[in-house]
mmCIF file of C-alpha atoms and ligand atoms in Angstrom:
data_model
loop_
_atom_site.group_PDB
_atom_site.id
_atom_site.type_symbol
_atom_site.label_atom_id
_atom_site.label_comp_id
_atom_site.label_asym_id
_atom_site.label_seq_id
_atom_site.Cartn_x
_atom_site.Cartn_y
_atom_site.Cartn_z
ATOM 1 C CA ILE A 1 37.661 -23.022 -27.146
ATOM 2 C CA ILE A 2 36.110 -25.104 -24.231
ATOM 3 C CA GLN A 3 38.453 -23.792 -21.980
ATOM 4 C CA LEU A 4 37.549 -20.069 -22.799
ATOM 5 C CA TYR A 5 34.266 -21.478 -22.665
ATOM 6 C CA THR A 6 33.551 -22.168 -19.490
ATOM 7 C CA PRO A 7 34.851 -19.341 -17.803
ATOM 8 C CA LEU A 8 32.564 -17.460 -19.633
ATOM 9 C CA ASN A 9 29.787 -19.127 -19.096
ATOM 10 C CA TRP A 10 30.548 -18.475 -15.336
ATOM 11 C CA PHE A 11 31.080 -14.800 -15.510
ATOM 12 C CA GLY A 12 27.172 -15.251 -16.939
ATOM 13 C CA THR A 13 25.943 -17.074 -14.470
ATOM 14 C CA TYR A 14 27.858 -14.433 -12.041
ATOM 15 C CA TYR A 15 26.678 -11.343 -13.485
ATOM 16 C CA ARG A 16 23.320 -12.633 -13.856
ATOM 17 C CA MET A 17 23.537 -13.460 -9.998
ATOM 18 C CA ILE A 18 24.912 -10.269 -9.400
ATOM 19 C CA GLN A 19 22.330 -7.864 -11.063
ATOM 20 C CA SER A 20 19.674 -9.383 -9.261
ATOM 21 C CA ALA A 21 21.056 -8.070 -6.462
ATOM 22 C CA PHE A 22 21.734 -5.061 -7.536
ATOM 23 C CA VAL A 23 18.064 -4.799 -8.399
ATOM 24 C CA ASP A 24 16.915 -6.087 -5.152
ATOM 25 C CA MET A 25 19.454 -3.914 -3.629
ATOM 26 C CA GLU A 26 17.527 -1.124 -5.443
ATOM 27 C CA SER A 27 13.744 -1.703 -4.382
ATOM 28 C CA MET A 28 15.562 -1.856 -0.687
ATOM 29 C CA PHE A 29 17.166 0.808 -1.187
ATOM 30 C CA ASP A 30 14.099 2.734 -2.035
ATOM 31 C CA LEU A 31 12.296 1.969 1.101
ATOM 32 C CA LEU A 32 15.267 2.893 3.126
ATOM 33 C CA THR A 33 15.353 6.084 1.486
ATOM 34 C CA GLU A 34 11.600 6.619 2.558
ATOM 35 C CA GLU A 35 11.752 5.443 5.829
ATOM 36 C CA LYS A 36 15.269 7.560 6.405
ATOM 37 C CA GLU A 37 13.069 10.790 6.801
ATOM 38 C CA VAL A 38 11.518 9.645 10.405
ATOM 39 C CA LYS A 39 13.292 8.927 13.653
ATOM 40 C CA ASP A 40 11.677 6.440 16.437
ATOM 41 C CA ASP A 41 11.920 9.397 20.153
ATOM 42 C CA VAL A 42 14.778 6.745 22.435
ATOM 43 C CA ASN A 43 12.137 5.778 24.957
ATOM 44 C CA ALA A 44 9.897 4.742 22.306
ATOM 45 C CA GLY A 45 6.436 2.272 22.568
ATOM 46 C CA ASP A 46 5.556 0.352 21.228
ATOM 47 C CA LEU A 47 1.777 1.291 19.586
ATOM 48 C CA LEU A 48 -1.111 -0.569 22.726
ATOM 49 C CA PHE A 49 -3.981 -1.198 19.529
ATOM 50 C CA THR A 50 -8.023 -1.854 21.118
ATOM 51 C CA GLU A 51 -10.057 -0.887 18.718
ATOM 52 C CA GLY A 52 -8.464 1.035 15.491
ATOM 53 C CA ARG A 53 -10.387 4.869 15.808
ATOM 54 C CA VAL A 54 -8.044 7.065 14.138
ATOM 55 C CA ASP A 55 -7.757 10.914 14.633
ATOM 56 C CA PHE A 56 -6.045 13.935 12.981
ATOM 57 C CA GLN A 57 -5.291 16.207 14.890
ATOM 58 C CA ASN A 58 -5.304 20.416 12.906
ATOM 59 C CA VAL A 59 -2.631 18.730 10.823
ATOM 60 C CA CYS A 60 -0.032 20.721 9.086
ATOM 61 C CA PHE A 61 2.360 19.250 6.737
ATOM 62 C CA SER A 62 4.661 19.890 4.516
ATOM 63 C CA TYR A 63 7.601 18.443 1.712
ATOM 64 C CA THR A 64 9.388 21.102 1.455
ATOM 65 C CA ALA A 65 10.193 24.919 3.760
ATOM 66 C CA GLY A 66 6.929 27.310 2.726
ATOM 67 C CA LYS A 67 4.302 25.422 0.974
ATOM 68 C CA GLU A 68 2.416 23.980 2.875
ATOM 69 C CA ILE A 69 0.322 20.657 2.079
ATOM 70 C CA LEU A 70 -1.693 20.463 4.236
ATOM 71 C CA SER A 71 -3.556 22.654 6.510
ATOM 72 C CA GLU A 72 -5.479 22.438 10.166
ATOM 73 C CA VAL A 73 -6.363 19.001 8.472
ATOM 74 C CA SER A 74 -8.237 17.526 11.244
ATOM 75 C CA PHE A 75 -11.465 14.319 10.886
ATOM 76 C CA THR A 76 -12.106 10.965 12.710
ATOM 77 C CA VAL A 77 -12.574 7.374 11.544
ATOM 78 C CA MET A 78 -14.811 5.020 13.687
ATOM 79 C CA PRO A 79 -12.888 1.745 14.537
ATOM 80 C CA GLY A 80 -13.911 -0.397 11.369
ATOM 81 C CA GLN A 81 -16.124 2.689 9.478
ATOM 82 C CA THR A 82 -14.304 3.553 5.826
ATOM 83 C CA VAL A 83 -13.440 6.613 5.101
ATOM 84 C CA ALA A 84 -12.740 8.024 1.499
ATOM 85 C CA LEU A 85 -10.707 11.155 0.496
ATOM 86 C CA VAL A 86 -11.687 12.593 -2.437
ATOM 87 C CA GLY A 87 -10.584 15.800 -4.350
ATOM 88 C CA PRO A 88 -8.987 17.143 -7.208
ATOM 89 C CA SER A 89 -4.988 15.576 -8.136
ATOM 90 C CA GLY A 90 -2.566 16.858 -6.016
ATOM 91 C CA SER A 91 -4.900 17.932 -3.038
ATOM 92 C CA GLY A 92 -2.999 15.819 -0.821
ATOM 93 C CA LYS A 93 -5.296 12.553 -0.351
ATOM 94 C CA SER A 94 -2.449 9.867 -0.777
ATOM 95 C CA THR A 95 0.077 12.158 1.782
ATOM 96 C CA ILE A 96 -2.715 12.217 4.977
ATOM 97 C CA ILE A 97 -1.944 7.877 3.608
ATOM 98 C CA ARG A 98 1.568 8.518 3.522
ATOM 99 C CA LEU A 99 1.950 10.322 7.297
ATOM 100 C CA LEU A 100 -1.087 7.690 8.878
ATOM 101 C CA PHE A 101 1.806 4.934 8.280
ATOM 102 C CA ARG A 102 4.183 7.694 9.472
ATOM 103 C CA PHE A 103 6.242 7.382 5.628
ATOM 104 C CA TYR A 104 6.357 11.686 7.009
ATOM 105 C CA ASP A 105 5.872 12.990 10.373
ATOM 106 C CA VAL A 106 3.801 16.037 11.107
ATOM 107 C CA GLN A 107 4.477 20.060 11.299
ATOM 108 C CA GLY A 108 1.399 20.704 13.284
ATOM 109 C CA GLY A 109 -0.953 18.469 15.546
ATOM 110 C CA CYS A 110 -0.779 15.013 16.024
ATOM 111 C CA ILE A 111 -2.163 11.744 14.088
ATOM 112 C CA LEU A 112 -3.789 9.105 17.213
ATOM 113 C CA ILE A 113 -4.551 5.436 16.711
ATOM 114 C CA ASP A 114 -6.414 4.114 19.397
ATOM 115 C CA GLY A 115 -6.370 7.963 21.464
ATOM 116 C CA GLN A 116 -1.487 7.672 21.167
ATOM 117 C CA ASP A 117 0.600 9.628 19.071
ATOM 118 C CA ILE A 118 1.477 8.036 17.112
ATOM 119 C CA SER A 119 4.836 10.263 15.658
ATOM 120 C CA LYS A 120 5.367 8.212 19.739
ATOM 121 C CA VAL A 121 5.498 4.859 18.869
ATOM 122 C CA LYS A 122 7.923 2.141 17.489
ATOM 123 C CA GLN A 123 7.467 3.016 13.390
ATOM 124 C CA ASN A 124 7.235 -1.271 13.463
ATOM 125 C CA SER A 125 4.582 -1.350 15.918
ATOM 126 C CA LEU A 126 2.545 0.655 13.754
ATOM 127 C CA ARG A 127 3.372 -0.108 10.438
ATOM 128 C CA SER A 128 2.525 -4.012 11.829
ATOM 129 C CA TYR A 129 -0.412 -3.031 12.248
ATOM 130 C CA ILE A 130 -1.662 -1.238 8.946
ATOM 131 C CA GLY A 131 -1.538 -2.540 5.528
ATOM 132 C CA VAL A 132 -1.599 -0.970 2.402
ATOM 133 C CA VAL A 133 -2.713 -1.491 -1.355
ATOM 134 C CA PRO A 134 -1.119 0.926 -3.870
ATOM 135 C CA GLN A 135 -1.963 2.602 -6.799
ATOM 136 C CA ASP A 136 1.457 0.776 -7.759
ATOM 137 C CA THR A 137 2.771 -2.549 -7.025
ATOM 138 C CA VAL A 138 5.964 -3.251 -6.764
ATOM 139 C CA LEU A 139 6.461 -7.238 -8.085
ATOM 140 C CA PHE A 140 9.930 -8.203 -6.688
ATOM 141 C CA ASN A 141 12.375 -10.115 -9.117
ATOM 142 C CA ASP A 142 11.579 -13.460 -7.687
ATOM 143 C CA ASN A 143 8.739 -16.176 -7.969
ATOM 144 C CA ILE A 144 4.559 -15.128 -7.562
ATOM 145 C CA ARG A 145 3.812 -17.478 -4.606
ATOM 146 C CA GLU A 146 7.364 -15.424 -2.562
ATOM 147 C CA ASN A 147 5.998 -12.066 -3.959
ATOM 148 C CA ILE A 148 2.183 -13.418 -2.891
ATOM 149 C CA ARG A 149 4.642 -14.197 0.672
ATOM 150 C CA TYR A 150 5.409 -11.484 0.893
ATOM 151 C CA GLY A 151 2.570 -10.209 2.519
ATOM 152 C CA ARG A 152 3.501 -12.385 5.663
ATOM 153 C CA ILE A 153 6.743 -14.279 5.186
ATOM 154 C CA SER A 154 5.735 -17.475 7.500
ATOM 155 C CA ALA A 155 2.780 -17.684 5.974
ATOM 156 C CA SER A 156 2.361 -21.708 4.434
ATOM 157 C CA ASP A 157 1.858 -22.230 1.116
ATOM 158 C CA GLN A 158 -1.209 -23.004 1.161
ATOM 159 C CA GLU A 159 -2.119 -20.210 3.282
ATOM 160 C CA VAL A 160 -0.444 -17.888 0.198
ATOM 161 C CA GLU A 161 -3.210 -19.726 -2.111
ATOM 162 C CA GLU A 162 -6.132 -19.728 -0.462
ATOM 163 C CA ALA A 163 -5.220 -15.712 0.008
ATOM 164 C CA ALA A 164 -4.704 -15.456 -3.662
ATOM 165 C CA VAL A 165 -8.079 -17.063 -4.048
ATOM 166 C CA ALA A 166 -9.599 -14.881 -1.841
ATOM 167 C CA ALA A 167 -8.062 -12.215 -4.051
ATOM 168 C CA ASP A 168 -9.625 -13.529 -7.292
ATOM 169 C CA ILE A 169 -6.401 -14.549 -9.119
ATOM 170 C CA HIS A 170 -5.837 -17.822 -7.529
ATOM 171 C CA HIS A 171 -6.975 -18.918 -11.865
ATOM 172 C CA LYS A 172 -5.260 -16.411 -13.755
ATOM 173 C CA ILE A 173 -1.765 -17.890 -11.519
ATOM 174 C CA LEU A 174 -3.049 -21.453 -12.187
ATOM 175 C CA SER A 175 -3.081 -20.345 -15.915
ATOM 176 C CA PHE A 176 1.141 -18.803 -16.048
ATOM 177 C CA PRO A 177 2.741 -20.882 -17.259
ATOM 178 C CA ASP A 178 4.645 -22.802 -14.269
ATOM 179 C CA GLY A 179 1.472 -21.672 -11.760
ATOM 180 C CA TYR A 180 2.816 -20.163 -8.844
ATOM 181 C CA ASP A 181 6.274 -20.088 -9.691
ATOM 182 C CA THR A 182 6.470 -18.544 -12.226
ATOM 183 C CA GLU A 183 8.459 -15.812 -11.917
ATOM 184 C CA VAL A 184 7.279 -12.286 -12.249
ATOM 185 C CA GLY A 185 9.102 -8.390 -11.468
ATOM 186 C CA GLU A 186 11.261 -6.488 -14.054
ATOM 187 C CA ARG A 187 13.416 -9.471 -15.410
ATOM 188 C CA GLY A 188 9.629 -11.996 -14.797
ATOM 189 C CA LEU A 189 6.450 -12.461 -16.931
ATOM 190 C CA LYS A 190 4.685 -8.786 -16.828
ATOM 191 C CA LEU A 191 1.293 -8.575 -13.943
ATOM 192 C CA SER A 192 -1.006 -5.881 -15.498
ATOM 193 C CA GLY A 193 -2.420 -3.684 -13.124
ATOM 194 C CA GLY A 194 -4.798 -5.101 -12.224
ATOM 195 C CA GLU A 195 -3.269 -8.033 -11.881
ATOM 196 C CA LYS A 196 -0.410 -6.628 -9.959
ATOM 197 C CA GLN A 197 -3.009 -4.741 -7.312
ATOM 198 C CA ARG A 198 -4.689 -8.164 -7.258
ATOM 199 C CA VAL A 199 -1.218 -9.753 -5.610
ATOM 200 C CA ALA A 200 -1.551 -5.948 -3.622
ATOM 201 C CA ILE A 201 -3.890 -7.176 -1.726
ATOM 202 C CA ALA A 202 -3.460 -10.672 -1.717
ATOM 203 C CA ARG A 203 -0.639 -9.827 0.344
ATOM 204 C CA THR A 204 -2.656 -7.694 2.200
ATOM 205 C CA ILE A 205 -5.072 -10.786 3.473
ATOM 206 C CA LEU A 206 -1.703 -12.760 4.788
ATOM 207 C CA LYS A 207 -1.172 -9.683 5.907
ATOM 208 C CA SER A 208 -4.444 -9.766 7.887
ATOM 209 C CA PRO A 209 -3.788 -5.708 9.032
ATOM 210 C CA ARG A 210 -5.804 -3.795 11.266
ATOM 211 C CA ILE A 211 -6.186 -0.684 9.595
ATOM 212 C CA ILE A 212 -6.175 -0.194 5.609
ATOM 213 C CA LEU A 213 -4.834 2.491 3.086
ATOM 214 C CA LEU A 214 -5.868 2.303 0.016
ATOM 215 C CA ASP A 215 -5.369 3.715 -3.517
ATOM 216 C CA GLU A 216 -7.388 3.277 -5.896
ATOM 217 C CA ALA A 217 -6.531 2.781 -9.244
ATOM 218 C CA THR A 218 -6.642 5.621 -11.435
ATOM 219 C CA SER A 219 -6.972 4.157 -14.150
ATOM 220 C CA ALA A 220 -9.299 1.873 -16.063
ATOM 221 C CA LEU A 221 -10.555 -1.697 -15.805
ATOM 222 C CA ASP A 222 -12.220 -3.842 -17.844
ATOM 223 C CA SER A 223 -16.417 -3.870 -16.035
ATOM 224 C CA GLN A 224 -15.251 -7.646 -14.811
ATOM 225 C CA THR A 225 -12.402 -6.743 -13.045
ATOM 226 C CA GLU A 226 -13.533 -3.746 -11.566
ATOM 227 C CA CYS A 227 -16.145 -6.015 -9.992
ATOM 228 C CA ASN A 228 -13.458 -8.675 -8.649
ATOM 229 C CA ILE A 229 -11.129 -6.327 -7.437
ATOM 230 C CA GLN A 230 -14.235 -4.565 -5.719
ATOM 231 C CA ALA A 231 -15.839 -8.527 -4.103
ATOM 232 C CA SER A 232 -12.293 -8.944 -3.199
ATOM 233 C CA LEU A 233 -11.032 -5.833 -1.026
ATOM 234 C CA ALA A 234 -15.095 -5.858 0.346
ATOM 235 C CA LYS A 235 -14.277 -9.443 2.197
ATOM 236 C CA VAL A 236 -10.425 -7.294 2.699
ATOM 237 C CA CYS A 237 -11.999 -4.217 4.299
ATOM 238 C CA ALA A 238 -15.609 -6.016 5.748
ATOM 239 C CA ASN A 239 -15.118 -4.554 10.071
ATOM 240 C CA HIS A 240 -11.062 -3.086 9.431
ATOM 241 C CA THR A 241 -11.020 0.710 9.216
ATOM 242 C CA THR A 242 -10.026 1.953 6.086
ATOM 243 C CA LEU A 243 -9.265 5.030 5.172
ATOM 244 C CA VAL A 244 -9.294 4.795 0.681
ATOM 245 C CA VAL A 245 -8.269 7.688 -2.001
ATOM 246 C CA ALA A 246 -11.335 6.961 -3.276
ATOM 247 C CA HIS A 247 -12.105 7.265 -7.353
ATOM 248 C CA ARG A 248 -14.501 4.584 -8.100
ATOM 249 C CA LEU A 249 -17.928 6.334 -7.819
ATOM 250 C CA SER A 250 -19.119 2.626 -6.529
ATOM 251 C CA THR A 251 -16.359 3.092 -3.609
ATOM 252 C CA ILE A 252 -17.755 6.848 -3.029
ATOM 253 C CA ILE A 253 -21.177 5.795 -1.987
ATOM 254 C CA LYS A 254 -20.137 2.678 -0.047
ATOM 255 C CA ALA A 255 -18.042 5.056 2.266
ATOM 256 C CA ASP A 256 -19.590 5.912 5.328
ATOM 257 C CA GLN A 257 -17.400 8.856 5.631
ATOM 258 C CA ILE A 258 -16.230 11.402 2.286
ATOM 259 C CA LEU A 259 -13.675 14.029 2.508
ATOM 260 C CA VAL A 260 -13.457 16.306 0.522
ATOM 261 C CA LEU A 261 -10.483 17.653 0.066
ATOM 262 C CA HIS A 262 -8.997 20.943 -1.683
ATOM 263 C CA ASP A 263 -5.565 22.684 -1.872
ATOM 264 C CA GLY A 264 -5.297 21.139 1.669
ATOM 265 C CA ARG A 265 -8.380 22.028 3.422
ATOM 266 C CA ILE A 266 -11.381 20.067 4.300
ATOM 267 C CA ALA A 267 -13.950 21.130 2.384
ATOM 268 C CA GLU A 268 -16.902 19.516 2.898
ATOM 269 C CA GLN A 269 -17.149 16.048 4.765
ATOM 270 C CA GLY A 270 -20.119 13.832 5.229
ATOM 271 C CA ARG A 271 -22.064 11.078 3.137
ATOM 272 C CA TYR A 272 -22.395 10.913 -0.913
ATOM 273 C CA PHE A 273 -26.156 11.151 -0.675
ATOM 274 C CA HIS A 274 -25.733 14.233 1.264
ATOM 275 C CA LEU A 275 -22.412 16.145 -0.494
ATOM 276 C CA ASP A 276 -22.723 17.971 -3.309
ATOM 277 C CA LEU A 277 -19.467 16.770 -5.205
ATOM 278 C CA ILE A 278 -19.696 17.589 -8.447
ATOM 279 C CA ASN A 279 -16.498 18.439 -9.553
ATOM 280 C CA THR A 280 -13.851 17.315 -6.652
ATOM 281 C CA THR A 281 -13.399 13.712 -8.205
HETATM 282 P P1 ATP B 1 -3.713 12.667 -6.713
HETATM 283 O O1 ATP B 1 -4.812 12.527 -7.174
HETATM 284 O O2 ATP B 1 -3.567 13.103 -8.071
HETATM 285 O O3 ATP B 1 -2.848 10.972 -6.680
HETATM 286 P P2 ATP B 1 -2.942 13.594 -4.378
HETATM 287 O O4 ATP B 1 -4.469 14.521 -3.903
HETATM 288 O O5 ATP B 1 -2.991 12.511 -2.947
HETATM 289 O O6 ATP B 1 -2.881 13.783 -6.513
HETATM 290 P P3 ATP B 1 -0.775 14.050 -3.008
HETATM 291 O O7 ATP B 1 0.744 13.000 -3.499
HETATM 292 O O8 ATP B 1 -1.333 14.672 -1.896
HETATM 293 O O9 ATP B 1 -2.362 14.521 -3.488
HETATM 294 O O10 ATP B 1 0.722 15.469 -3.904
HETATM 295 C C1 ATP B 1 0.141 16.827 -2.326
HETATM 296 C C2 ATP B 1 1.210 17.822 -3.410
HETATM 297 O O11 ATP B 1 2.155 17.434 -2.174
HETATM 298 C C3 ATP B 1 1.448 18.517 -4.247
HETATM 299 O O12 ATP B 1 1.474 19.345 -4.740
HETATM 300 C C4 ATP B 1 2.163 16.858 -5.231
HETATM 301 O O13 ATP B 1 2.659 18.147 -5.777
HETATM 302 C C5 ATP B 1 3.194 17.420 -3.613
HETATM 303 N N1 ATP B 1 4.052 16.028 -3.350
HETATM 304 C C6 ATP B 1 3.991 15.052 -2.685
HETATM 305 N N2 ATP B 1 4.791 14.689 -3.241
HETATM 306 C C7 ATP B 1 5.648 14.995 -3.046
HETATM 307 C C8 ATP B 1 7.274 15.123 -2.490
HETATM 308 N N3 ATP B 1 7.746 13.869 -1.671
HETATM 309 N N4 ATP B 1 7.669 16.422 -2.274
HETATM 310 C C9 ATP B 1 7.669 17.169 -2.377
HETATM 311 N N5 ATP B 1 6.243 17.338 -3.455
HETATM 312 C C10 ATP B 1 5.529 16.589 -3.108
#
């Protein structure tokens, strides 16, 4: 029985290893398939980041031929400003964020950072200056410490914990069964939407990017969590050029500029008290 059991036991171990490799590869492929859409020019150089000004100039974009998603979109985000994108579902808010991260190239017009066309610079260089806090954060099959360190692989354990403190998730992590060693992801402890978003914020704090793209969660959070997330986000975004797909009134009120999108066009633009935002969020 022992003779039979040992190979079976090995098989179990190997099976788990292979399975975990596949899950990790799957998440890699998700990222890679997204990235295949754009190619660097052979002579593309690095982005020379100076102050963080973002310009969209007559940007046109469609995912599939014949269905224009953004039409002649033009706006400027001044260095350090926060711009809130609002508008009905499907109006193109997230698409603007994806284009700035260069998941896709524009089909008309251009996007400039500090005066440089982002389609002419190396993707890696562009993305090294940009941090994204998505609505749904992917957690890898690893412990929570490594999941946060993903923001900057070279960060020390202490820096990881400092980022977790700033993102207001440190105490929550300490309450997990194995603290920072707790396994999360598909096979580990499941985190709530608010907790996952705070992991994303902690990653972003570690990365310390010059430009921040934020897709605010649509899901309702309890008011204390909401308040904590807003506070940690405010810390990350202070003095950084920020584009936020905004669903929360508090975010919209605080923004330096609001862009109201309708059917892929900017219908209105200004500050909260100057806009008639009824029925747009
Ligand atoms: P929401 O508030 O619901 O997130 P949104 O304003 O962010 O909406 P986008 O996600 O930018 O809207 O989508 C704009 C349009 O583009 C929608 O009609 C959507 O169906 C379409 N779209 C989005 N992603 C893709 C894709 N990968 N392929 C094809 N069409 C897409």
